[in-house]
PDB file of C-alpha atoms in Angstrom:
ATOM      1  CA  MET A   1     -88.468  32.680  -6.255  1.00 45.00           C
ATOM      2  CA  SER A   2     -88.314  36.429  -6.859  1.00 46.00           C
ATOM      3  CA  ILE A   3     -91.414  36.988  -4.712  1.00 50.00           C
ATOM      4  CA  THR A   4     -89.847  35.100  -1.817  1.00 57.00           C
ATOM      5  CA  ALA A   5     -86.592  37.026  -2.187  1.00 55.00           C
ATOM      6  CA  ALA A   6     -88.469  40.302  -2.566  1.00 59.00           C
ATOM      7  CA  GLU A   7     -90.141  39.644   0.793  1.00 67.00           C
ATOM      8  CA  CYS A   8     -86.999  38.471   2.610  1.00 59.00           C
ATOM      9  CA  TRP A   9     -84.261  40.779   1.354  1.00 58.00           C
ATOM     10  CA  PRO A  10     -85.560  44.106   2.749  1.00 66.00           C
ATOM     11  CA  LYS A  11     -85.531  42.552   6.210  1.00 65.00           C
ATOM     12  CA  ARG A  12     -81.799  42.061   5.731  1.00 62.00           C
ATOM     13  CA  GLY A  13     -81.192  45.577   4.413  1.00 66.00           C
ATOM     14  CA  ARG A  14     -80.835  44.533   0.775  1.00 61.00           C
ATOM     15  CA  THR A  15     -82.622  45.862  -2.291  1.00 62.00           C
ATOM     16  CA  THR A  16     -84.782  43.825  -4.627  1.00 57.00           C
ATOM     17  CA  SER A  17     -84.735  46.045  -7.711  1.00 59.00           C
ATOM     18  CA  SER A  18     -82.609  43.529  -9.632  1.00 55.00           C
ATOM     19  CA  LEU A  19     -85.170  40.798  -8.910  1.00 54.00           C
ATOM     20  CA  THR A  20     -88.178  42.690 -10.162  1.00 56.00           C
ATOM     21  CA  GLN A  21     -86.791  44.350 -13.297  1.00 59.00           C
ATOM     22  CA  GLN A  22     -88.476  43.203 -16.508  1.00 62.00           C
ATOM     23  CA  GLN A  23     -86.011  41.744 -19.006  1.00 60.00           C
ATOM     24  CA  PRO A  24     -86.616  40.637 -22.614  1.00 63.00           C
ATOM     25  CA  ALA A  25     -87.125  36.894 -23.056  1.00 60.00           C
ATOM     26  CA  GLY A  26     -83.876  34.974 -23.229  1.00 58.00           C
ATOM     27  CA  LEU A  27     -81.668  37.785 -21.936  1.00 61.00           C
ATOM     28  CA  VAL A  28     -80.985  36.572 -18.414  1.00 57.00           C
ATOM     29  CA  ILE A  29     -82.282  33.023 -18.378  1.00 65.00           C
ATOM     30  CA  HIS A  30     -81.374  29.611 -19.707  1.00 67.00           C
ATOM     31  CA  GLU A  31     -84.285  28.576 -21.885  1.00 72.00           C
ATOM     32  CA  MET A  32     -84.959  24.874 -21.598  1.00 80.00           C
ATOM     33  CA  GLY A  33     -87.257  22.043 -22.483  1.00 78.00           C
ATOM     34  CA  THR A  34     -87.959  22.484 -26.193  1.00 84.00           C
ATOM     35  CA  ALA A  35     -86.492  19.071 -27.182  1.00 87.00           C
ATOM     36  CA  ARG A  36     -87.149  16.815 -24.228  1.00 84.00           C
ATOM     37  CA  MET A  37     -85.158  13.677 -23.554  1.00 86.00           C
ATOM     38  CA  GLY A  38     -86.983  10.449 -22.738  1.00 86.00           C
ATOM     39  CA  LYS A  39     -87.490   6.740 -23.306  1.00 88.00           C
ATOM     40  CA  ASP A  40     -90.663   6.915 -25.385  1.00 89.00           C
ATOM     41  CA  PRO A  41     -90.295   8.455 -28.879  1.00 85.00           C
ATOM     42  CA  LYS A  42     -94.000   9.333 -28.804  1.00 87.00           C
ATOM     43  CA  THR A  43     -93.501  11.712 -25.864  1.00 87.00           C
ATOM     44  CA  SER A  44     -89.889  12.836 -26.301  1.00 87.00           C
ATOM     45  CA  VAL A  45     -87.700  14.168 -29.086  1.00 89.00           C
ATOM     46  CA  LEU A  46     -84.345  12.863 -27.827  1.00 92.00           C
ATOM     47  CA  ASN A  47     -83.226   9.462 -26.607  1.00 91.00           C
ATOM     48  CA  ALA A  48     -80.962   8.829 -23.599  1.00 88.00           C
ATOM     49  CA  HIS A  49     -77.888   9.752 -25.670  1.00 91.00           C
ATOM     50  CA  ASN A  50     -79.385  13.092 -26.797  1.00 92.00           C
ATOM     51  CA  ARG A  51     -79.880  11.799 -30.328  1.00 92.00           C
ATOM     52  CA  ALA A  52     -82.963  13.073 -32.131  1.00 90.00           C
ATOM     53  CA  GLY A  53     -85.271  10.236 -33.106  1.00 83.00           C
ATOM     54  CA  MET A  54     -85.867  11.520 -36.611  1.00 78.00           C
ATOM     55  CA  SER A  55     -82.164  11.558 -37.507  1.00 83.00           C
ATOM     56  CA  ARG A  56     -79.205   9.238 -37.090  1.00 84.00           C
ATOM     57  CA  ILE A  57     -76.688  12.079 -36.871  1.00 89.00           C
ATOM     58  CA  TRP A  58     -78.505  14.913 -35.059  1.00 91.00           C
ATOM     59  CA  PHE A  59     -77.597  15.329 -31.388  1.00 93.00           C
ATOM     60  CA  VAL A  60     -78.955  18.109 -29.124  1.00 92.00           C
ATOM     61  CA  THR A  61     -76.854  18.818 -26.032  1.00 90.00           C
ATOM     62  CA  ASP A  62     -77.916  22.273 -24.887  1.00 88.00           C
ATOM     63  CA  GLY A  63     -80.706  23.266 -22.513  1.00 86.00           C
ATOM     64  CA  ALA A  64     -83.369  22.116 -24.950  1.00 88.00           C
ATOM     65  CA  ALA A  65     -82.778  18.559 -23.693  1.00 86.00           C
ATOM     66  CA  MET A  66     -83.504  19.484 -20.092  1.00 84.00           C
ATOM     67  CA  ALA A  67     -86.999  20.095 -18.728  1.00 78.00           C
ATOM     68  CA  SER A  68     -85.661  22.346 -15.951  1.00 78.00           C
ATOM     69  CA  THR A  69     -82.589  23.025 -13.858  1.00 75.00           C
ATOM     70  CA  ALA A  70     -81.875  22.954 -10.156  1.00 72.00           C
ATOM     71  CA  CYS A  71     -79.227  25.667 -10.334  1.00 69.00           C
ATOM     72  CA  PRO A  72     -78.932  29.122 -11.904  1.00 69.00           C
ATOM     73  CA  GLU A  73     -75.938  28.124 -14.058  1.00 75.00           C
ATOM     74  CA  PRO A  74     -76.471  24.787 -15.832  1.00 82.00           C
ATOM     75  CA  SER A  75     -73.519  25.106 -18.225  1.00 83.00           C
ATOM     76  CA  ILE A  76     -71.533  22.300 -16.584  1.00 86.00           C
ATOM     77  CA  THR A  77     -74.520  19.994 -17.070  1.00 86.00           C
ATOM     78  CA  TYR A  78     -74.618  20.998 -20.757  1.00 87.00           C
ATOM     79  CA  MET A  79     -70.934  20.117 -21.031  1.00 91.00           C
ATOM     80  CA  ALA A  80     -71.537  16.729 -19.396  1.00 91.00           C
ATOM     81  CA  LEU A  81     -74.435  15.991 -21.775  1.00 90.00           C
ATOM     82  CA  THR A  82     -72.222  16.965 -24.708  1.00 93.00           C
ATOM     83  CA  ALA A  83     -69.324  14.774 -23.544  1.00 95.00           C
ATOM     84  CA  ARG A  84     -71.651  11.798 -23.078  1.00 94.00           C
ATOM     85  CA  ALA A  85     -73.307  12.297 -26.476  1.00 94.00           C
ATOM     86  CA  ALA A  86     -69.905  12.674 -28.171  1.00 95.00           C
ATOM     87  CA  ALA A  87     -68.614   9.473 -26.548  1.00 96.00           C
ATOM     88  CA  TYR A  88     -71.736   7.646 -27.712  1.00 94.00           C
ATOM     89  CA  ALA A  89     -71.350   9.042 -31.234  1.00 94.00           C
ATOM     90  CA  VAL A  90     -67.696   7.980 -31.439  1.00 96.00           C
ATOM     91  CA  GLU A  91     -68.563   4.428 -30.387  1.00 96.00           C
ATOM     92  CA  ALA A  92     -71.497   4.359 -32.830  1.00 94.00           C
ATOM     93  CA  MET A  93     -69.174   5.527 -35.609  1.00 94.00           C
ATOM     94  CA  LYS A  94     -66.723   2.730 -34.772  1.00 97.00           C
ATOM     95  CA  ARG A  95     -69.613   0.268 -35.128  1.00 96.00           C
ATOM     96  CA  ARG A  96     -70.590   2.037 -38.404  1.00 94.00           C
ATOM     97  CA  GLU A  97     -73.987   2.974 -37.014  1.00 89.00           C
ATOM     98  CA  LEU A  98     -73.481   6.668 -37.807  1.00 86.00           C
TER      99      LEU A  98
END
């Protein structure tokens, strides 16, 4: 992405210095994919409700659950994952599963 922008922006009279600056890891990005969600516990850490397979009460609703993002600001998606996981947890508590 930054290479494409670095090639296109000068043609439009814009600078690319902000695209090519080196930043420390985690400073300007949303790190993702360290606790992937999936159907198969052998290949994923979280189930469809963001609950970790090794625990009944551990839910992960940040970027770790997502393999990647299609936008530069995925916070609304994190909030949606959290709301869905919380709703699931409340219902599971009512059924005395948590």
